[in-house]
Short mmCIF file of C-alpha atoms in Angstrom, two decimals:
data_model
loop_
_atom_site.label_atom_id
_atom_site.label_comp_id
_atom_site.label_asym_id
_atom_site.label_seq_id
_atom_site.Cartn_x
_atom_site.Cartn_y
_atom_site.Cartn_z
CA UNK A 1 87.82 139.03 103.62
CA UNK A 2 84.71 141.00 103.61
CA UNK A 3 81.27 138.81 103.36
CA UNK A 4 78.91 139.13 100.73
CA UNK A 5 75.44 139.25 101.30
CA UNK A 6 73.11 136.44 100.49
CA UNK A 7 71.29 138.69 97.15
CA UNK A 8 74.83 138.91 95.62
CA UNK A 9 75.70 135.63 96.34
CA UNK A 10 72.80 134.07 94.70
CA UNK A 11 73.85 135.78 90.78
CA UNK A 12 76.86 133.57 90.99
CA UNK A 13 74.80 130.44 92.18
CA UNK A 14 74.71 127.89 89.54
CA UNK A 15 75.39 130.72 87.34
CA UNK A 16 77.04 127.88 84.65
CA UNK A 17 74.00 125.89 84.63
CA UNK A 18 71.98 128.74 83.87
CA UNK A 19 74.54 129.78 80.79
CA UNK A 20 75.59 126.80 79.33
CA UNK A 21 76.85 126.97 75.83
CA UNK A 22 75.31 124.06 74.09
CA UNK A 23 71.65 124.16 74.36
CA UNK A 24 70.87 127.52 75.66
CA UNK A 25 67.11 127.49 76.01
CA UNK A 26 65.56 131.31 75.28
CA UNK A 27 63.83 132.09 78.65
CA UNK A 28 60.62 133.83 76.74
CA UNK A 29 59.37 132.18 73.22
CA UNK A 30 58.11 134.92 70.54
CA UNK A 31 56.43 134.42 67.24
CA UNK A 32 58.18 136.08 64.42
CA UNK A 33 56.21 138.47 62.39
CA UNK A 34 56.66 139.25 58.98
CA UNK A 35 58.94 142.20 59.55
CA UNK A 36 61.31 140.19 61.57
CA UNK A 37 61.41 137.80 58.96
CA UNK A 38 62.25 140.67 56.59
CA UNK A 39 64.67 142.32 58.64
CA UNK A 40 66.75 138.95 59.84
CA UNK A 41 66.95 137.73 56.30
CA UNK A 42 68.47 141.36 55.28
CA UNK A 43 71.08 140.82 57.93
CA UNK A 44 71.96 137.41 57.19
CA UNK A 45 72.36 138.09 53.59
CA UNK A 46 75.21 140.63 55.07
CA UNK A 47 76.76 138.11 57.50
CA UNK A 48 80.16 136.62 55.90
CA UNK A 49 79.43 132.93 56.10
CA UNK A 50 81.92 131.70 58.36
CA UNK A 51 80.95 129.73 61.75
CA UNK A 52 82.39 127.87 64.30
CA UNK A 53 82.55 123.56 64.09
CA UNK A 54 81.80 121.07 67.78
CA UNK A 55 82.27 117.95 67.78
CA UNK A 56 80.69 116.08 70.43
CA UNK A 57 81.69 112.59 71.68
CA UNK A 58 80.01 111.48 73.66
CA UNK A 59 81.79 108.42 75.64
CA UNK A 60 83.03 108.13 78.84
CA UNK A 61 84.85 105.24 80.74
CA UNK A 62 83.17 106.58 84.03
CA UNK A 63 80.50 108.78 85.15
CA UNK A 64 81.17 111.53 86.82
CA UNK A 65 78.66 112.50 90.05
CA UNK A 66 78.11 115.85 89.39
CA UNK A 67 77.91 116.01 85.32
CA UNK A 68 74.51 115.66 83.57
CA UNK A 69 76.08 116.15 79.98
CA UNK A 70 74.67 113.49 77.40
CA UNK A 71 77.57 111.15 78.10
CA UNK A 72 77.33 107.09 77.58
CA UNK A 73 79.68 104.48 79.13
CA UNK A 74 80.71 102.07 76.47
CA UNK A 75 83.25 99.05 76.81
CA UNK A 76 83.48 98.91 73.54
CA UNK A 77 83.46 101.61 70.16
CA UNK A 78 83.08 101.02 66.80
CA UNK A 79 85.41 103.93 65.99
CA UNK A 80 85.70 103.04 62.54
CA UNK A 81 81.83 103.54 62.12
CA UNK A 82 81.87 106.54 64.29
CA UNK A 83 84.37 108.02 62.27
CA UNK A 84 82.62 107.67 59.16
CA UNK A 85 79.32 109.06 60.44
CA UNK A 86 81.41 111.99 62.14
CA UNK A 87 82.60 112.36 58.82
CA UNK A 88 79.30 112.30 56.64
CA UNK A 89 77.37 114.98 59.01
CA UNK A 90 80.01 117.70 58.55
CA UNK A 91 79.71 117.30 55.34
CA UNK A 92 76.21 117.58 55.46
CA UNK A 93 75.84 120.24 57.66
CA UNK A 94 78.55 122.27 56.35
CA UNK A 95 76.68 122.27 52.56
CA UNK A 96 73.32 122.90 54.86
CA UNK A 97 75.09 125.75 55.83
CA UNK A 98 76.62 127.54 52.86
CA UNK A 99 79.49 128.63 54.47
CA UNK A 100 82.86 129.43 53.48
CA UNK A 101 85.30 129.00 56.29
CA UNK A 102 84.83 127.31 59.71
CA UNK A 103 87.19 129.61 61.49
CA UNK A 104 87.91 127.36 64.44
CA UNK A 105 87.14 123.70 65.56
CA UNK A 106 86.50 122.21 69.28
CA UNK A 107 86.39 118.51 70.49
CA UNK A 108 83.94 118.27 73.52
CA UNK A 109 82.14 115.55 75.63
CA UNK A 110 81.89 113.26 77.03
CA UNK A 111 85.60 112.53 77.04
CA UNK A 112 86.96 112.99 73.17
CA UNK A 113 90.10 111.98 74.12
CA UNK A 114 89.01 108.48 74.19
CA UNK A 115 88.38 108.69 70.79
CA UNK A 116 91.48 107.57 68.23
CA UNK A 117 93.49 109.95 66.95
CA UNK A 118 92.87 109.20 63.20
CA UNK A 119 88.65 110.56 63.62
CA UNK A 120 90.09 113.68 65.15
CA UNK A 121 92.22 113.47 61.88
CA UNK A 122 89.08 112.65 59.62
CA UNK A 123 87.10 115.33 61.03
CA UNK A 124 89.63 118.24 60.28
CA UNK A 125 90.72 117.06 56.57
CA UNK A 126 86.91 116.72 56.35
CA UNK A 127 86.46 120.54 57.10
CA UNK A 128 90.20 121.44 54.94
CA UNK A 129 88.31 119.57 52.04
CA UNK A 130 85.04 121.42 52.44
CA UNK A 131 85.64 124.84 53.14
CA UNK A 132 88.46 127.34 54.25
CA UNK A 133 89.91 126.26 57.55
CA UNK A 134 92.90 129.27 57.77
CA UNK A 135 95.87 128.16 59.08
CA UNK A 136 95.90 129.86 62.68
CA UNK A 137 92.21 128.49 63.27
CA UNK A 138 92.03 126.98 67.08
CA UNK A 139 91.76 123.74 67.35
CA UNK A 140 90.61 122.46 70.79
CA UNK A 141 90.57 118.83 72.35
CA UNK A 142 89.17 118.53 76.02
CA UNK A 143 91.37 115.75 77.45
CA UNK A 144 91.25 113.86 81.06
CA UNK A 145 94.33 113.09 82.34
CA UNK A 146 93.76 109.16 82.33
CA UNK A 147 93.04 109.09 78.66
CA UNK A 148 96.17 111.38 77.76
CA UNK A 149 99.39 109.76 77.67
CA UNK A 150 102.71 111.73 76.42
CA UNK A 151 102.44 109.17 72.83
CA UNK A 152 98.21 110.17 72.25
CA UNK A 153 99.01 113.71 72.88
CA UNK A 154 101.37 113.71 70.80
CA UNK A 155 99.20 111.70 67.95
CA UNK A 156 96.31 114.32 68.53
CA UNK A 157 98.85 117.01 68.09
CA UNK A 158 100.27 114.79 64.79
CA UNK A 159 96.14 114.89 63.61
CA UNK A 160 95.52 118.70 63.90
CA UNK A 161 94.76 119.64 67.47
CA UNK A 162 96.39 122.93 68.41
CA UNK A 163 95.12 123.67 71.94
CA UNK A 164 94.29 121.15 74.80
CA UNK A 165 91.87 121.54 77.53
CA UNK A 166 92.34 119.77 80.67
CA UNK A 167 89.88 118.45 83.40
CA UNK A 168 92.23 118.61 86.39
CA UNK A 169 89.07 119.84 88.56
CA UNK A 170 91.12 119.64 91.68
CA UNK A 171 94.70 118.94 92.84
CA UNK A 172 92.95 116.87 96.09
CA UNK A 173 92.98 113.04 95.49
CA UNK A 174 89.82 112.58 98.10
CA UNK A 175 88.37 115.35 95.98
CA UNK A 176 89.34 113.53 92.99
CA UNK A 177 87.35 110.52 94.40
CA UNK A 178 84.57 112.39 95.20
CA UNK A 179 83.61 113.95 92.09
CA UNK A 180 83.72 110.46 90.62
CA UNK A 181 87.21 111.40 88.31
CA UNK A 182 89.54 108.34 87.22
CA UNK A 183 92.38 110.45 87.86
CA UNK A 184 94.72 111.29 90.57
CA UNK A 185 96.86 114.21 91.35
CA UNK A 186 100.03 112.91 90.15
CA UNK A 187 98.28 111.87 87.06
CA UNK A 188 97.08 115.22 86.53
CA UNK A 189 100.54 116.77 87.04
CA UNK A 190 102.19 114.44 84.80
CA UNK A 191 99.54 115.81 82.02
CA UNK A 192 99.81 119.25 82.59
CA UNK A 193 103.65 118.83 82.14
CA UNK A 194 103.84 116.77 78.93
CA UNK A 195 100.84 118.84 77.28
CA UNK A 196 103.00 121.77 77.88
CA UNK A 197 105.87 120.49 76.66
CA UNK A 198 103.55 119.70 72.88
CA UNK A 199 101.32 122.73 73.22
CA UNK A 200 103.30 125.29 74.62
CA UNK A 201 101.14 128.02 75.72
CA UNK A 202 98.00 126.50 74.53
CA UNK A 203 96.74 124.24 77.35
CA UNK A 204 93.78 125.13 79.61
CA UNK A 205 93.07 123.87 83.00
CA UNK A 206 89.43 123.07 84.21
CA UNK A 207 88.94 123.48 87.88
CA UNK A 208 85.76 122.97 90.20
CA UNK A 209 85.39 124.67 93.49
CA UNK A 210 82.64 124.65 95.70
CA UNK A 211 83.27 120.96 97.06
CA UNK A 212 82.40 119.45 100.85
CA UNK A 213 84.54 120.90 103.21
CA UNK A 214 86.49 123.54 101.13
CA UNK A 215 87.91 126.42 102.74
CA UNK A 216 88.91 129.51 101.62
CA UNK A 217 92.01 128.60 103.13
CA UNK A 218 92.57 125.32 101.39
CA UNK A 219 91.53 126.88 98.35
CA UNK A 220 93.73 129.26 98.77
CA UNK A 221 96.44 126.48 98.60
CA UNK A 222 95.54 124.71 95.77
CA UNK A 223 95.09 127.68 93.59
CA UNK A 224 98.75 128.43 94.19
CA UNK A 225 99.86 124.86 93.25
CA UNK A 226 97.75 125.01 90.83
CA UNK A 227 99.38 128.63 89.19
CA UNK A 228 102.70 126.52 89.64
CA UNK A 229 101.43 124.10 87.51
CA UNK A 230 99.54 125.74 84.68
CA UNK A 231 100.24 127.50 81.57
CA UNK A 232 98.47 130.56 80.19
CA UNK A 233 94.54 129.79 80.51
CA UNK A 234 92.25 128.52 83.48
CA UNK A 235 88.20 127.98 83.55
CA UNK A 236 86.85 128.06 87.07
CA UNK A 237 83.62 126.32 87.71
CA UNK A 238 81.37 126.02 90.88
CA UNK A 239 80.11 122.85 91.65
CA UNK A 240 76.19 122.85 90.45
CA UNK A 241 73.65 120.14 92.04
CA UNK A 242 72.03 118.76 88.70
CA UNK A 243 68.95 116.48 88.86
CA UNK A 244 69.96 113.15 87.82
CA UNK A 245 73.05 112.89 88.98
CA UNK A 246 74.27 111.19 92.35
CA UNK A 247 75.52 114.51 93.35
CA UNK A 248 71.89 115.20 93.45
CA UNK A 249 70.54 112.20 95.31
CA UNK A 250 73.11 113.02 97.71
CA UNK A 251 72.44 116.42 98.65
CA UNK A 252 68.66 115.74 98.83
CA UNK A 253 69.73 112.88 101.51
CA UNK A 254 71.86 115.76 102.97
CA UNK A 255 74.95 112.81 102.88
CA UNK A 256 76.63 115.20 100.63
CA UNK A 257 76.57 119.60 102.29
CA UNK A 258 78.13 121.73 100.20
CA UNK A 259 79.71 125.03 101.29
CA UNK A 260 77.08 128.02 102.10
CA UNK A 261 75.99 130.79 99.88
CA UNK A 262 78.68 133.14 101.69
CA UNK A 263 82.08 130.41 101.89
CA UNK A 264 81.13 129.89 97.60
CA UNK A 265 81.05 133.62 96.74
CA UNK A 266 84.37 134.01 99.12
CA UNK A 267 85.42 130.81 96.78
CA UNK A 268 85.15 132.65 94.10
CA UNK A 269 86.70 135.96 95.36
CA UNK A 270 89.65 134.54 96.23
CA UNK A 271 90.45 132.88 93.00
CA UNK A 272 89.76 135.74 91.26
CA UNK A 273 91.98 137.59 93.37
CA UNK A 274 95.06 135.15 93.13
CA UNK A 275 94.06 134.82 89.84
CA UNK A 276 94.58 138.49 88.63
CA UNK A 277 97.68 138.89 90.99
CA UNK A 278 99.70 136.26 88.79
CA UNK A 279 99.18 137.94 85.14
CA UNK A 280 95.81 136.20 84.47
CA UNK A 281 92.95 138.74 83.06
CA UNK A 282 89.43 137.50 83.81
CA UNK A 283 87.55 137.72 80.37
CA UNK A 284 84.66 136.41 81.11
CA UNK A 285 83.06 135.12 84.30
CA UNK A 286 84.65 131.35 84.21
CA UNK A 287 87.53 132.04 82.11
CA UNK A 288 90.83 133.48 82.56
CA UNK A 289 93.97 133.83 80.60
CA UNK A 290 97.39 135.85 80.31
CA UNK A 291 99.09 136.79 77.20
CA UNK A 292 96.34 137.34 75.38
CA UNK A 293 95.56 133.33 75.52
CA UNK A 294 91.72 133.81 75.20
CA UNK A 295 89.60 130.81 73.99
CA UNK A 296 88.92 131.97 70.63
CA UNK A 297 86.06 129.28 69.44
CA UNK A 298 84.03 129.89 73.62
CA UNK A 299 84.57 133.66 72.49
CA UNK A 300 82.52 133.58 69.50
CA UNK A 301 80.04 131.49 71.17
CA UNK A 302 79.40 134.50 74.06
CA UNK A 303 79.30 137.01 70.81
CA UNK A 304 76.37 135.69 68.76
CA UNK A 305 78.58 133.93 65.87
CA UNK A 306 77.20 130.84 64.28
CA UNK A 307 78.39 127.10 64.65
CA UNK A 308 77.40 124.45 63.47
CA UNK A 309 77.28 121.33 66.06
CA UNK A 310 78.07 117.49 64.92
CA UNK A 311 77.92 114.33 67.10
CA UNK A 312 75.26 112.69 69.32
CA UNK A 313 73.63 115.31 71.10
CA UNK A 314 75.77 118.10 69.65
CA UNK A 315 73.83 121.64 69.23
CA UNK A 316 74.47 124.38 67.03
CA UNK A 317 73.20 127.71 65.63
CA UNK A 318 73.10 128.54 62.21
CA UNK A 319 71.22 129.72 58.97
CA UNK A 320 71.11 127.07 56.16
CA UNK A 321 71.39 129.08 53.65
CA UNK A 322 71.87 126.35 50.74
CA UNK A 323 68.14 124.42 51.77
CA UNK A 324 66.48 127.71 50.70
CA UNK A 325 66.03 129.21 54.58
CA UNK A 326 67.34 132.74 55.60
CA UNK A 327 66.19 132.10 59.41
CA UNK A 328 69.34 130.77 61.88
CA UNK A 329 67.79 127.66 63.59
CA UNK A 330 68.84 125.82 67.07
CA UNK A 331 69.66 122.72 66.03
CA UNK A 332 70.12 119.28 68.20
CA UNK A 333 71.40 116.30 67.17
CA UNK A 334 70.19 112.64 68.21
CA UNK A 335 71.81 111.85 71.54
CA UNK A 336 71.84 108.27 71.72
CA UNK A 337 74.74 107.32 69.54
CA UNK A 338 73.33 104.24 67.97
CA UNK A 339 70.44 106.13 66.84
CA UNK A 340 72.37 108.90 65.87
CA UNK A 341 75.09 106.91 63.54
CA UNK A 342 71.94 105.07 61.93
CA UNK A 343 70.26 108.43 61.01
CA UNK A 344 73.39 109.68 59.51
CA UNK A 345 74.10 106.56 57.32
CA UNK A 346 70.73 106.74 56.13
CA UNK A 347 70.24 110.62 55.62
CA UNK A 348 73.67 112.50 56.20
CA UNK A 349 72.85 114.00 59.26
CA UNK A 350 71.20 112.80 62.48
CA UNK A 351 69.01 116.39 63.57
CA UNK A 352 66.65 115.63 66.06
CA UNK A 353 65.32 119.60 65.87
CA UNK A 354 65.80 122.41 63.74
CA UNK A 355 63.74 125.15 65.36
CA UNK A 356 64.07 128.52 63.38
CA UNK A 357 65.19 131.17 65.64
CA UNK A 358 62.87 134.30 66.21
CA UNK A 359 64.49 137.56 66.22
CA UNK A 360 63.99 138.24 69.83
CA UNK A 361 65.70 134.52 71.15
CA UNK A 362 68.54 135.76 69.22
CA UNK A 363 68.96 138.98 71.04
CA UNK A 364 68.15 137.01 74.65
CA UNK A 365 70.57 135.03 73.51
CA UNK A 366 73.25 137.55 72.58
CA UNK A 367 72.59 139.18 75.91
CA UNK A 368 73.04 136.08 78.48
CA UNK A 369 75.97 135.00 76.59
CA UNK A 370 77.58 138.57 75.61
CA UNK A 371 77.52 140.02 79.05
CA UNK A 372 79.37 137.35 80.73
CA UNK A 373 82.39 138.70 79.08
CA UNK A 374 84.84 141.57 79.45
CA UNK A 375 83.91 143.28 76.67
CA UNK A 376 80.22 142.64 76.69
CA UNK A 377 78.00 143.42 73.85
CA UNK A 378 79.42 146.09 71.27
CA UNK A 379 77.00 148.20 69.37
CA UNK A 380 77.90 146.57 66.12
CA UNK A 381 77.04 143.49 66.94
CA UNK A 382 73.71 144.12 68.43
CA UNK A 383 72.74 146.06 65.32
CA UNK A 384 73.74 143.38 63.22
CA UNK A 385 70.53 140.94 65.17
CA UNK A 386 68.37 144.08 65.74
CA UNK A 387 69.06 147.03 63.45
CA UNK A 388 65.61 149.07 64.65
CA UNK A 389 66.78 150.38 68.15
CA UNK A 390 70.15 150.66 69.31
CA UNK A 391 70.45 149.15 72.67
CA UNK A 392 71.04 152.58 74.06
CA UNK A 393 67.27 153.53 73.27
CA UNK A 394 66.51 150.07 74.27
CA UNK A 395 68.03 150.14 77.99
CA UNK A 396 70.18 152.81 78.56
CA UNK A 397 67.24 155.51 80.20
CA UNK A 398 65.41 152.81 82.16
CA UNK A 399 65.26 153.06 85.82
CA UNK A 400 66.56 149.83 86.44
CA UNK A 401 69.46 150.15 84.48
CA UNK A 402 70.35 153.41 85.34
CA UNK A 403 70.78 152.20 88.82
CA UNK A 404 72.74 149.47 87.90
CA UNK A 405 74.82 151.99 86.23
CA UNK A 406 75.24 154.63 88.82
CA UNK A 407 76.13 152.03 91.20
CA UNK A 408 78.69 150.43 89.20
CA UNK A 409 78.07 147.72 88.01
CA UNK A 410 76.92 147.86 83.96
CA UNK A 411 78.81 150.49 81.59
CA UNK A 412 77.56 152.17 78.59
CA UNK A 413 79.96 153.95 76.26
CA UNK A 414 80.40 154.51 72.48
CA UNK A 415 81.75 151.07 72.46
CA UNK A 416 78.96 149.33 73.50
CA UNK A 417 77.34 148.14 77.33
CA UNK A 418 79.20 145.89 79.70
CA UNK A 419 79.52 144.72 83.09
CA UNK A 420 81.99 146.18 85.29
CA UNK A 421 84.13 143.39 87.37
CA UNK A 422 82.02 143.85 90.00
CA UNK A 423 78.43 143.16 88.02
CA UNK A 424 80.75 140.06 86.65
CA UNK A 425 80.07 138.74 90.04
CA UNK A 426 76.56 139.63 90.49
CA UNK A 427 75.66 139.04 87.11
CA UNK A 428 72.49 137.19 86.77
CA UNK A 429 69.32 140.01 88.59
CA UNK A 430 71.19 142.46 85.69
CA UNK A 431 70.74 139.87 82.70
CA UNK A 432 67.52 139.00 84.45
CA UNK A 433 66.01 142.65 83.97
CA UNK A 434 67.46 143.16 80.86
CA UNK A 435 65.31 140.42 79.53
CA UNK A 436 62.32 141.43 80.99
CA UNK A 437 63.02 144.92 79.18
CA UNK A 438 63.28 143.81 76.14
CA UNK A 439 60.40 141.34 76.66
CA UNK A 440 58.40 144.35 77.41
CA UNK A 441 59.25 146.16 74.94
CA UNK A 442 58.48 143.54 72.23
CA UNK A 443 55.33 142.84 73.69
CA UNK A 444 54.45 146.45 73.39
CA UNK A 445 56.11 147.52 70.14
#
């Protein structure tokens, strides 16, 4: 297999702490002037009001080394009370909002499949009672294998859930131990098989590569268990050294080396490769899925669409429309869950910040999230945030650009600008230039 060079390698390093969906932070603040106010209120008034629902729980039985996700280990949960406040803030949030229909609904963590089967209940006839939830809307529960026997899968599916998503994150029982998962192999495998059995067709697999000692060769292996296993969607991840973790600790002792820049991008490669050569299409950089099995709520996330985020530390992104405000705001919600439940249960909602949105975070925003996909960023959408320049006269005659264009690696056609597979894997210097274009051109405008 042919060796990248260091430059490439380093777009794909910790490419999914630099993207990740909850709590995107805009690399470049910008005051929004009157006109911007102007404009985004015109194009919010034309918006259908529909968005996206997560739900965050945020308990785990164990901590994991490598996750820094706002997670708390509890022995014991007053579900009953946690329900209730779950409850209350969609409520809240959802009149906040003013919208019609939440067109699809995902369970995250923390580890929601801890939680009892009658809040994932409450929480959907919450949203059924509320607003238009159409029939076909995804409804996504991220599960661990330990927490997932054949009887609460089964109640889950009983309370709503219509699509499961797994973290197997490796088919290696040291591996398993190392990462700090509860889970073995066999547990894993007995998952995968009974979740297929309820949600046939609709179960994802998480995987992690990038762990001490991993070959391309052993990699190799496991990714074709793994196919053997699986159903129609995977996420890849790469194993990401966050501060405050022991994963941390341990590589800054150096008791913990994880593969070189050059044995991670060949990681990569090669699942990509085996990947595509057993039906899966690679969407977006992480995800990949055959028979059309895309992640419908992530995919409205990576094109702009509003959600609206409930749960201890849960974030969102939308306009609320019914408290007078035609700005969308990034919103965060409390993340200790004491705190949190006693802030709902005395106001309806536990928001720790509502920070309107200036018109140029939502375009950085649309542009790290849009281009990690297939499809990238269609000219529709990017006149919907920014009808004053296309992003043709934005981008498209810029030096920069044009080289990343005559080499391959960003398209720009009449149905908007992507990146080609091979800018998927060197994706972060092209986002990185785009923004400092369109920083630029704010500035200067």
């Amino acid at each position: 297999m042919v060796k990248r060079r260091n430059r490439e390698f380093k777009i794909m390093k910790n490419i999914n702490h630099l993207y990740k969906l909850h709590g995107l932070i805009a690399l470049v603040l910008q005051q929004t002037t009157r006109r911007q106010i102007q404009s985004l209120a015109e194009t919010a008034c034309s918006v259908q009001k529909k968005a996206m629902l997560y739900v965050h729980w945020s308990y785990c039985a164990k901590m994991c080394s490598y996750c820094n996700f706002n997670k708390y280990i509890r022995n014991h949960v007053d579900n009953t009370r946690m329900t209730n406040c779950m409850v209350k803030e969609v409520e809240t949030l959802i009149k906040f909002s003013g919208i019609t229909e939440i067109k699809s609904v995902y369970f995250g963590g923390g580890t929601p499949s801890l939680a009892e089967s009658g809040m994932i209940a409450s929480v959907i006839q919450t949203v059924q009672s509320s607003v238009t939830l159409p029939e076909n809307a995804e409804i996504t529960l991220e599960a661990n294998p330990t927490t997932t026997e054949r009887d609460k899968l089964k109640e889950f599916k009983d309370a709503g859930v219509n699509r499961l998503s797994i973290g197997v994150q490796s088919l290696y029982n040291e591996d398993l131990e190392f990462l700090g998962r509860q889970h073995s192999v066999e547990d894993a495998i007995r998952c995968i098989s009974d979740a297929k059995d309820l949600y046939p067709g609709d179960v994802s697999i998480d995987i992690i590569f990038g762990r001490p000692n991993q070959t391309v060769e052993k990699w190799n292996k496991e990714l074709q268990q793994l196919l053997s296993l699986c159903d129609e969607h995977v996420s890849l991840y790469q194993l990401t050294v966050e501060r405050g973790t022991p994963l941390f600790k341990w590589v800054q002792n150096k008791t913990v080396i994880l593969p070189d820049d050059e044995v991670m991008a060949d990681l990569y490669e090669t699942a990509v490769e085996v990947l595509e050569s057993r039906g899966f299409d690679q969407y977006e950089v992480s995800n990949f899925a055959k028979n059309g099995k895309v992640g419908r709520h992530n995919k409205a996330y990576w094109e702009g669409e509003e959600y609206i985020g409930v749960g201890p530390g849960a974030h969102g992104r939308f306009t609320p429309y019914s408290q007078g405000k035609h700005l969308r705001e990034a919103r965060v919600q409390i993340l200790e869950p004491n705190r949190w439940m006693t802030e709902v249960e005395n106001q309806g909602h536990g928001t720790k910040l509502a920070k309107p949105q200036s018109q140029l975070e939502q375009l950085e925003e649309l542009l790290v999230m849009g281009l990690r996909t297939k499809d990238g960023i269609n000219h529709e959408t990017w006149k919907k945030r920014y009808s004053s320049e296309s992003m043709t006269d934005l981008f498209y005659n810029q030096n920069i650009i044009r080289q990343y264009i005559n080499s391959g690696l960003l398209y720009f056609d009449k149905s908007g600008m992507r990146a080609s597979k091979k800018g998927l894997a060197v994706l972060n210097p092209i986002v990185q230039d785009l923004l400092n274009l369109l920083n630029d051109q704010w500035s200067g405008g």
